[in-house]
Amino acid sequence: MSRLASTLAIIFRLARPYFFSEDRWAGRVLLAAVIAIELSIVAINVMLNQWNNRFYNALQERNWDTFVSELLFFCALAGAYIVLAVYQLYLNQWLQIRWRRWMTQQYLHHWLAGANHYRMQLLGDAADNPDQRISEDINMFIERTLTLSVGLLSAIVTLFSFVTILWMLSAAAPLQLFGSSFAIPGYLVWAALFYATVGTTLTH
């Protein structure tokens, strides 16, 4: 746990300067837009989950009007999802380019300041292709930091959203066993967690 906290502290220390630099407002706006789009995509996934219920109920009841309206609603959701996904990729890459350019300038300045590159050679501590390593390391750091942090946020919000849905479904549809009804609060949540735990254990 201490190693995780130390790693997160290092990541925060490396990432923080950009969002307080001269390019901070562009970076903050782009990051906020990427996060907002990610949360919107999660909301669309929740709406698709609810749409499935209404759509298949319409099929079961052979309700033509509801069937057509749900198809149109699905087209609207799919269109919104595609637009959001494309713009998220665009804004994410735009943020990466600005962030990477700023960090590269800073690290190249530190490397070249005070003839550090020359003194490293005299001290026998020269690194192979430091300019290339700076470029590649910064690219990996920014790309993976954004991917993991936004992905983690999405996973947490998705988890709470669908746990809420399962909990509500548990109350609406009590457990039926051997002709008897059992009102177990959130039994679908516990069943899903049990299934995931057992499946993960067996797979591992």
PDB file of N, CA, C and O in Angstrom, residues 120-180:
ATOM      1  N   MET A 120      27.919  15.761 -17.620  1.00  0.00           N
ATOM      2  CA  MET A 120      27.612  14.337 -17.464  1.00  0.00           C
ATOM      3  C   MET A 120      28.636  13.479 -18.203  1.00  0.00           C
ATOM      4  O   MET A 120      29.057  12.426 -17.706  1.00  0.00           O
ATOM      5  N   GLN A 121      29.080  13.949 -19.360  1.00  0.00           N
ATOM      6  CA  GLN A 121      30.092  13.194 -20.094  1.00  0.00           C
ATOM      7  C   GLN A 121      31.433  13.197 -19.367  1.00  0.00           C
ATOM      8  O   GLN A 121      32.132  12.189 -19.327  1.00  0.00           O
ATOM      9  N   LEU A 122      31.787  14.325 -18.759  1.00  0.00           N
ATOM     10  CA  LEU A 122      33.046  14.402 -18.021  1.00  0.00           C
ATOM     11  C   LEU A 122      33.021  13.526 -16.775  1.00  0.00           C
ATOM     12  O   LEU A 122      34.045  12.965 -16.379  1.00  0.00           O
ATOM     13  N   LEU A 123      31.850  13.403 -16.158  1.00  0.00           N
ATOM     14  CA  LEU A 123      31.735  12.605 -14.936  1.00  0.00           C
ATOM     15  C   LEU A 123      31.507  11.126 -15.230  1.00  0.00           C
ATOM     16  O   LEU A 123      31.408  10.318 -14.311  1.00  0.00           O
ATOM     17  N   GLY A 124      31.423  10.783 -16.508  1.00  0.00           N
ATOM     18  CA  GLY A 124      31.205   9.389 -16.869  1.00  0.00           C
ATOM     19  C   GLY A 124      29.792   8.912 -16.605  1.00  0.00           C
ATOM     20  O   GLY A 124      29.559   7.709 -16.471  1.00  0.00           O
ATOM     21  N   ASP A 125      28.845   9.846 -16.509  1.00  0.00           N
ATOM     22  CA  ASP A 125      27.453   9.499 -16.195  1.00  0.00           C
ATOM     23  C   ASP A 125      26.548   9.823 -17.378  1.00  0.00           C
ATOM     24  O   ASP A 125      25.378  10.138 -17.207  1.00  0.00           O
ATOM     25  N   ALA A 126      27.106   9.759 -18.579  1.00  0.00           N
ATOM     26  CA  ALA A 126      26.336  10.117 -19.767  1.00  0.00           C
ATOM     27  C   ALA A 126      25.298   9.049 -20.078  1.00  0.00           C
ATOM     28  O   ALA A 126      25.551   7.847 -19.930  1.00  0.00           O
ATOM     29  N   ALA A 127      24.132   9.490 -20.513  1.00  0.00           N
ATOM     30  CA  ALA A 127      23.055   8.571 -20.889  1.00  0.00           C
ATOM     31  C   ALA A 127      23.007   8.456 -22.403  1.00  0.00           C
ATOM     32  O   ALA A 127      23.358   9.388 -23.123  1.00  0.00           O
ATOM     33  N   ASP A 128      22.578   7.292 -22.876  1.00  0.00           N
ATOM     34  CA  ASP A 128      22.464   7.085 -24.321  1.00  0.00           C
ATOM     35  C   ASP A 128      21.218   7.782 -24.852  1.00  0.00           C
ATOM     36  O   ASP A 128      20.105   7.561 -24.364  1.00  0.00           O
ATOM     37  N   ASN A 129      21.424   8.621 -25.857  1.00  0.00           N
ATOM     38  CA  ASN A 129      20.324   9.318 -26.525  1.00  0.00           C
ATOM     39  C   ASN A 129      19.332   9.939 -25.528  1.00  0.00           C
ATOM     40  O   ASN A 129      18.146   9.592 -25.521  1.00  0.00           O
ATOM     41  N   PRO A 130      19.784  10.851 -24.675  1.00  0.00           N
ATOM     42  CA  PRO A 130      18.875  11.414 -23.668  1.00  0.00           C
ATOM     43  C   PRO A 130      17.695  12.170 -24.276  1.00  0.00           C
ATOM     44  O   PRO A 130      16.599  12.157 -23.725  1.00  0.00           O
ATOM     45  N   ASP A 131      17.906  12.821 -25.436  1.00  0.00           N
ATOM     46  CA  ASP A 131      16.801  13.546 -26.054  1.00  0.00           C
ATOM     47  C   ASP A 131      15.694  12.593 -26.498  1.00  0.00           C
ATOM     48  O   ASP A 131      14.494  12.873 -26.335  1.00  0.00           O
ATOM     49  N   GLN A 132      16.092  11.433 -27.039  1.00  0.00           N
ATOM     50  CA  GLN A 132      15.109  10.439 -27.449  1.00  0.00           C
ATOM     51  C   GLN A 132      14.394   9.846 -26.236  1.00  0.00           C
ATOM     52  O   GLN A 132      13.181   9.623 -26.256  1.00  0.00           O
ATOM     53  N   ARG A 133      15.134   9.597 -25.174  1.00  0.00           N
ATOM     54  CA  ARG A 133      14.536   9.039 -23.959  1.00  0.00           C
ATOM     55  C   ARG A 133      13.558  10.025 -23.338  1.00  0.00           C
ATOM     56  O   ARG A 133      12.501   9.639 -22.841  1.00  0.00           O
ATOM     57  N   ILE A 134      13.914  11.309 -23.348  1.00  0.00           N
ATOM     58  CA  ILE A 134      13.000  12.335 -22.834  1.00  0.00           C
ATOM     59  C   ILE A 134      11.703  12.319 -23.628  1.00  0.00           C
ATOM     60  O   ILE A 134      10.603  12.313 -23.063  1.00  0.00           O
ATOM     61  N   SER A 135      11.823  12.287 -24.948  1.00  0.00           N
ATOM     62  CA  SER A 135      10.639  12.307 -25.805  1.00  0.00           C
ATOM     63  C   SER A 135       9.763  11.075 -25.577  1.00  0.00           C
ATOM     64  O   SER A 135       8.544  11.195 -25.396  1.00  0.00           O
ATOM     65  N   GLU A 136      10.352   9.889 -25.576  1.00  0.00           N
ATOM     66  CA  GLU A 136       9.575   8.661 -25.441  1.00  0.00           C
ATOM     67  C   GLU A 136       8.981   8.510 -24.041  1.00  0.00           C
ATOM     68  O   GLU A 136       7.831   8.093 -23.898  1.00  0.00           O
ATOM     69  N   ASP A 137       9.763   8.828 -23.016  1.00  0.00           N
ATOM     70  CA  ASP A 137       9.283   8.674 -21.642  1.00  0.00           C
ATOM     71  C   ASP A 137       8.118   9.622 -21.354  1.00  0.00           C
ATOM     72  O   ASP A 137       7.140   9.248 -20.695  1.00  0.00           O
ATOM     73  N   ILE A 138       8.234  10.859 -21.827  1.00  0.00           N
ATOM     74  CA  ILE A 138       7.155  11.829 -21.614  1.00  0.00           C
ATOM     75  C   ILE A 138       5.894  11.384 -22.348  1.00  0.00           C
ATOM     76  O   ILE A 138       4.782  11.469 -21.808  1.00  0.00           O
ATOM     77  N   ASN A 139       6.065  10.886 -23.564  1.00  0.00           N
ATOM     78  CA  ASN A 139       4.915  10.396 -24.316  1.00  0.00           C
ATOM     79  C   ASN A 139       4.216   9.255 -23.580  1.00  0.00           C
ATOM     80  O   ASN A 139       2.980   9.239 -23.440  1.00  0.00           O
ATOM     81  N   MET A 140       4.988   8.283 -23.085  1.00  0.00           N
ATOM     82  CA  MET A 140       4.411   7.153 -22.350  1.00  0.00           C
ATOM     83  C   MET A 140       3.755   7.613 -21.062  1.00  0.00           C
ATOM     84  O   MET A 140       2.661   7.144 -20.706  1.00  0.00           O
ATOM     85  N   PHE A 141       4.406   8.523 -20.355  1.00  0.00           N
ATOM     86  CA  PHE A 141       3.859   8.999 -19.079  1.00  0.00           C
ATOM     87  C   PHE A 141       2.513   9.675 -19.278  1.00  0.00           C
ATOM     88  O   PHE A 141       1.539   9.375 -18.583  1.00  0.00           O
ATOM     89  N   ILE A 142       2.427  10.590 -20.234  1.00  0.00           N
ATOM     90  CA  ILE A 142       1.190  11.339 -20.441  1.00  0.00           C
ATOM     91  C   ILE A 142       0.082  10.430 -20.951  1.00  0.00           C
ATOM     92  O   ILE A 142      -1.055  10.471 -20.461  1.00  0.00           O
ATOM     93  N   GLU A 143       0.402   9.603 -21.943  1.00  0.00           N
ATOM     94  CA  GLU A 143      -0.622   8.735 -22.528  1.00  0.00           C
ATOM     95  C   GLU A 143      -1.189   7.768 -21.487  1.00  0.00           C
ATOM     96  O   GLU A 143      -2.402   7.615 -21.365  1.00  0.00           O
ATOM     97  N   ARG A 144      -0.313   7.122 -20.729  1.00  0.00           N
ATOM     98  CA  ARG A 144      -0.779   6.136 -19.760  1.00  0.00           C
ATOM     99  C   ARG A 144      -1.447   6.787 -18.555  1.00  0.00           C
ATOM    100  O   ARG A 144      -2.397   6.235 -17.998  1.00  0.00           O
ATOM    101  N   THR A 145      -0.973   7.951 -18.159  1.00  0.00           N
ATOM    102  CA  THR A 145      -1.610   8.644 -17.046  1.00  0.00           C
ATOM    103  C   THR A 145      -3.045   9.011 -17.393  1.00  0.00           C
ATOM    104  O   THR A 145      -3.973   8.784 -16.600  1.00  0.00           O
ATOM    105  N   LEU A 146      -3.255   9.570 -18.583  1.00  0.00           N
ATOM    106  CA  LEU A 146      -4.607   9.935 -19.002  1.00  0.00           C
ATOM    107  C   LEU A 146      -5.486   8.697 -19.167  1.00  0.00           C
ATOM    108  O   LEU A 146      -6.638   8.673 -18.723  1.00  0.00           O
ATOM    109  N   THR A 147      -4.941   7.670 -19.819  1.00  0.00           N
ATOM    110  CA  THR A 147      -5.729   6.458 -20.069  1.00  0.00           C
ATOM    111  C   THR A 147      -6.155   5.803 -18.764  1.00  0.00           C
ATOM    112  O   THR A 147      -7.336   5.448 -18.579  1.00  0.00           O
ATOM    113  N   LEU A 148      -5.219   5.649 -17.831  1.00  0.00           N
ATOM    114  CA  LEU A 148      -5.521   4.963 -16.577  1.00  0.00           C
ATOM    115  C   LEU A 148      -6.425   5.799 -15.675  1.00  0.00           C
ATOM    116  O   LEU A 148      -7.359   5.276 -15.068  1.00  0.00           O
ATOM    117  N   SER A 149      -6.175   7.104 -15.589  1.00  0.00           N
ATOM    118  CA  SER A 149      -6.961   7.942 -14.679  1.00  0.00           C
ATOM    119  C   SER A 149      -8.392   8.105 -15.173  1.00  0.00           C
ATOM    120  O   SER A 149      -9.354   7.938 -14.403  1.00  0.00           O
ATOM    121  N   VAL A 150      -8.561   8.399 -16.464  1.00  0.00           N
ATOM    122  CA  VAL A 150      -9.915   8.544 -17.014  1.00  0.00           C
ATOM    123  C   VAL A 150     -10.632   7.196 -17.011  1.00  0.00           C
ATOM    124  O   VAL A 150     -11.826   7.111 -16.708  1.00  0.00           O
ATOM    125  N   GLY A 151      -9.907   6.127 -17.329  1.00  0.00           N
ATOM    126  CA  GLY A 151     -10.503   4.791 -17.290  1.00  0.00           C
ATOM    127  C   GLY A 151     -10.933   4.393 -15.893  1.00  0.00           C
ATOM    128  O   GLY A 151     -11.995   3.784 -15.707  1.00  0.00           O
ATOM    129  N   LEU A 152     -10.112   4.739 -14.877  1.00  0.00           N
ATOM    130  CA  LEU A 152     -10.475   4.432 -13.494  1.00  0.00           C
ATOM    131  C   LEU A 152     -11.715   5.198 -13.073  1.00  0.00           C
ATOM    132  O   LEU A 152     -12.622   4.641 -12.433  1.00  0.00           O
ATOM    133  N   LEU A 153     -11.773   6.478 -13.433  1.00  0.00           N
ATOM    134  CA  LEU A 153     -12.962   7.277 -13.119  1.00  0.00           C
ATOM    135  C   LEU A 153     -14.202   6.679 -13.767  1.00  0.00           C
ATOM    136  O   LEU A 153     -15.252   6.547 -13.121  1.00  0.00           O
ATOM    137  N   SER A 154     -14.079   6.291 -15.040  1.00  0.00           N
ATOM    138  CA  SER A 154     -15.205   5.683 -15.752  1.00  0.00           C
ATOM    139  C   SER A 154     -15.642   4.383 -15.082  1.00  0.00           C
ATOM    140  O   SER A 154     -16.842   4.127 -14.929  1.00  0.00           O
ATOM    141  N   ALA A 155     -14.681   3.567 -14.676  1.00  0.00           N
ATOM    142  CA  ALA A 155     -15.007   2.285 -14.044  1.00  0.00           C
ATOM    143  C   ALA A 155     -15.725   2.488 -12.715  1.00  0.00           C
ATOM    144  O   ALA A 155     -16.699   1.784 -12.405  1.00  0.00           O
ATOM    145  N   ILE A 156     -15.284   3.467 -11.926  1.00  0.00           N
ATOM    146  CA  ILE A 156     -15.913   3.724 -10.628  1.00  0.00           C
ATOM    147  C   ILE A 156     -17.341   4.221 -10.809  1.00  0.00           C
ATOM    148  O   ILE A 156     -18.278   3.743 -10.152  1.00  0.00           O
ATOM    149  N   VAL A 157     -17.531   5.191 -11.731  1.00  0.00           N
ATOM    150  CA  VAL A 157     -18.876   5.729 -11.967  1.00  0.00           C
ATOM    151  C   VAL A 157     -19.802   4.648 -12.535  1.00  0.00           C
ATOM    152  O   VAL A 157     -20.968   4.533 -12.141  1.00  0.00           O
ATOM    153  N   THR A 158     -19.276   3.832 -13.459  1.00  0.00           N
ATOM    154  CA  THR A 158     -20.067   2.737 -14.022  1.00  0.00           C
ATOM    155  C   THR A 158     -20.454   1.739 -12.951  1.00  0.00           C
ATOM    156  O   THR A 158     -21.599   1.252 -12.908  1.00  0.00           O
ATOM    157  N   LEU A 159     -19.500   1.418 -12.066  1.00  0.00           N
ATOM    158  CA  LEU A 159     -19.783   0.473 -10.981  1.00  0.00           C
ATOM    159  C   LEU A 159     -20.925   0.965 -10.110  1.00  0.00           C
ATOM    160  O   LEU A 159     -21.899   0.233  -9.866  1.00  0.00           O
ATOM    161  N   PHE A 160     -20.857   2.203  -9.662  1.00  0.00           N
ATOM    162  CA  PHE A 160     -21.902   2.730  -8.780  1.00  0.00           C
ATOM    163  C   PHE A 160     -23.237   2.852  -9.513  1.00  0.00           C
ATOM    164  O   PHE A 160     -24.296   2.611  -8.925  1.00  0.00           O
ATOM    165  N   SER A 161     -23.184   3.194 -10.800  1.00  0.00           N
ATOM    166  CA  SER A 161     -24.428   3.331 -11.571  1.00  0.00           C
ATOM    167  C   SER A 161     -25.147   1.998 -11.683  1.00  0.00           C
ATOM    168  O   SER A 161     -26.356   1.899 -11.421  1.00  0.00           O
ATOM    169  N   PHE A 162     -24.410   0.956 -12.044  1.00  0.00           N
ATOM    170  CA  PHE A 162     -25.061  -0.334 -12.260  1.00  0.00           C
ATOM    171  C   PHE A 162     -25.339  -1.067 -10.955  1.00  0.00           C
ATOM    172  O   PHE A 162     -26.250  -1.897 -10.901  1.00  0.00           O
ATOM    173  N   VAL A 163     -24.571  -0.782  -9.909  1.00  0.00           N
ATOM    174  CA  VAL A 163     -24.929  -1.316  -8.589  1.00  0.00           C
ATOM    175  C   VAL A 163     -26.274  -0.744  -8.147  1.00  0.00           C
ATOM    176  O   VAL A 163     -27.132  -1.457  -7.613  1.00  0.00           O
ATOM    177  N   THR A 164     -26.481   0.553  -8.405  1.00  0.00           N
ATOM    178  CA  THR A 164     -27.772   1.178  -8.082  1.00  0.00           C
ATOM    179  C   THR A 164     -28.908   0.535  -8.872  1.00  0.00           C
ATOM    180  O   THR A 164     -29.983   0.247  -8.331  1.00  0.00           O
ATOM    181  N   ILE A 165     -28.664   0.280 -10.170  1.00  0.00           N
ATOM    182  CA  ILE A 165     -29.690  -0.356 -10.999  1.00  0.00           C
ATOM    183  C   ILE A 165     -30.012  -1.752 -10.487  1.00  0.00           C
ATOM    184  O   ILE A 165     -31.186  -2.140 -10.346  1.00  0.00           O
ATOM    185  N   LEU A 166     -28.982  -2.551 -10.178  1.00  0.00           N
ATOM    186  CA  LEU A 166     -29.206  -3.904  -9.673  1.00  0.00           C
ATOM    187  C   LEU A 166     -29.929  -3.882  -8.334  1.00  0.00           C
ATOM    188  O   LEU A 166     -30.785  -4.731  -8.061  1.00  0.00           O
ATOM    189  N   TRP A 167     -29.590  -2.915  -7.493  1.00  0.00           N
ATOM    190  CA  TRP A 167     -30.235  -2.830  -6.179  1.00  0.00           C
ATOM    191  C   TRP A 167     -31.726  -2.534  -6.340  1.00  0.00           C
ATOM    192  O   TRP A 167     -32.561  -3.120  -5.649  1.00  0.00           O
ATOM    193  N   MET A 168     -32.054  -1.641  -7.261  1.00  0.00           N
ATOM    194  CA  MET A 168     -33.459  -1.309  -7.505  1.00  0.00           C
ATOM    195  C   MET A 168     -34.207  -2.497  -8.124  1.00  0.00           C
ATOM    196  O   MET A 168     -35.361  -2.765  -7.776  1.00  0.00           O
ATOM    197  N   LEU A 169     -33.541  -3.229  -9.017  1.00  0.00           N
ATOM    198  CA  LEU A 169     -34.161  -4.414  -9.606  1.00  0.00           C
ATOM    199  C   LEU A 169     -34.387  -5.500  -8.561  1.00  0.00           C
ATOM    200  O   LEU A 169     -35.359  -6.257  -8.648  1.00  0.00           O
ATOM    201  N   SER A 170     -33.504  -5.573  -7.580  1.00  0.00           N
ATOM    202  CA  SER A 170     -33.667  -6.573  -6.518  1.00  0.00           C
ATOM    203  C   SER A 170     -34.945  -6.325  -5.726  1.00  0.00           C
ATOM    204  O   SER A 170     -35.629  -7.266  -5.322  1.00  0.00           O
ATOM    205  N   ALA A 171     -35.255  -5.049  -5.518  1.00  0.00           N
ATOM    206  CA  ALA A 171     -36.491  -4.722  -4.786  1.00  0.00           C
ATOM    207  C   ALA A 171     -37.720  -4.950  -5.654  1.00  0.00           C
ATOM    208  O   ALA A 171     -38.775  -5.368  -5.167  1.00  0.00           O
ATOM    209  N   ALA A 172     -37.584  -4.689  -6.971  1.00  0.00           N
ATOM    210  CA  ALA A 172     -38.737  -4.834  -7.871  1.00  0.00           C
ATOM    211  C   ALA A 172     -39.036  -6.283  -8.200  1.00  0.00           C
ATOM    212  O   ALA A 172     -40.184  -6.640  -8.488  1.00  0.00           O
ATOM    213  N   ALA A 173     -38.016  -7.145  -8.160  1.00  0.00           N
ATOM    214  CA  ALA A 173     -38.202  -8.566  -8.503  1.00  0.00           C
ATOM    215  C   ALA A 173     -37.586  -9.427  -7.417  1.00  0.00           C
ATOM    216  O   ALA A 173     -36.412  -9.815  -7.506  1.00  0.00           O
ATOM    217  N   PRO A 174     -38.341  -9.729  -6.354  1.00  0.00           N
ATOM    218  CA  PRO A 174     -37.814 -10.546  -5.254  1.00  0.00           C
ATOM    219  C   PRO A 174     -37.357 -11.919  -5.733  1.00  0.00           C
ATOM    220  O   PRO A 174     -37.821 -12.426  -6.755  1.00  0.00           O
ATOM    221  N   LEU A 175     -36.462 -12.524  -4.981  1.00  0.00           N
ATOM    222  CA  LEU A 175     -35.921 -13.835  -5.315  1.00  0.00           C
ATOM    223  C   LEU A 175     -37.003 -14.908  -5.189  1.00  0.00           C
ATOM    224  O   LEU A 175     -37.690 -14.983  -4.172  1.00  0.00           O
ATOM    225  N   GLN A 176     -37.124 -15.725  -6.235  1.00  0.00           N
ATOM    226  CA  GLN A 176     -38.103 -16.801  -6.246  1.00  0.00           C
ATOM    227  C   GLN A 176     -37.373 -18.137  -6.178  1.00  0.00           C
ATOM    228  O   GLN A 176     -36.574 -18.464  -7.052  1.00  0.00           O
ATOM    229  N   LEU A 177     -37.653 -18.915  -5.114  1.00  0.00           N
ATOM    230  CA  LEU A 177     -37.050 -20.237  -4.949  1.00  0.00           C
ATOM    231  C   LEU A 177     -38.102 -21.231  -4.463  1.00  0.00           C
ATOM    232  O   LEU A 177     -38.759 -20.997  -3.428  1.00  0.00           O
ATOM    233  N   PHE A 178     -38.260 -22.319  -5.236  1.00  0.00           N
ATOM    234  CA  PHE A 178     -39.169 -23.400  -4.860  1.00  0.00           C
ATOM    235  C   PHE A 178     -40.578 -22.884  -4.563  1.00  0.00           C
ATOM    236  O   PHE A 178     -41.228 -23.317  -3.603  1.00  0.00           O
ATOM    237  N   GLY A 179     -41.007 -21.935  -5.378  1.00  0.00           N
ATOM    238  CA  GLY A 179     -42.359 -21.411  -5.227  1.00  0.00           C
ATOM    239  C   GLY A 179     -42.522 -20.386  -4.129  1.00  0.00           C
ATOM    240  O   GLY A 179     -43.626 -19.888  -3.896  1.00  0.00           O
ATOM    241  N   SER A 180     -41.454 -20.050  -3.441  1.00  0.00           N
ATOM    242  CA  SER A 180     -41.518 -19.061  -2.358  1.00  0.00           C
ATOM    243  C   SER A 180     -40.773 -17.794  -2.780  1.00  0.00           C
ATOM    244  O   SER A 180     -39.812 -17.834  -3.553  1.00  0.00           O
TER     245      SER A 180
END
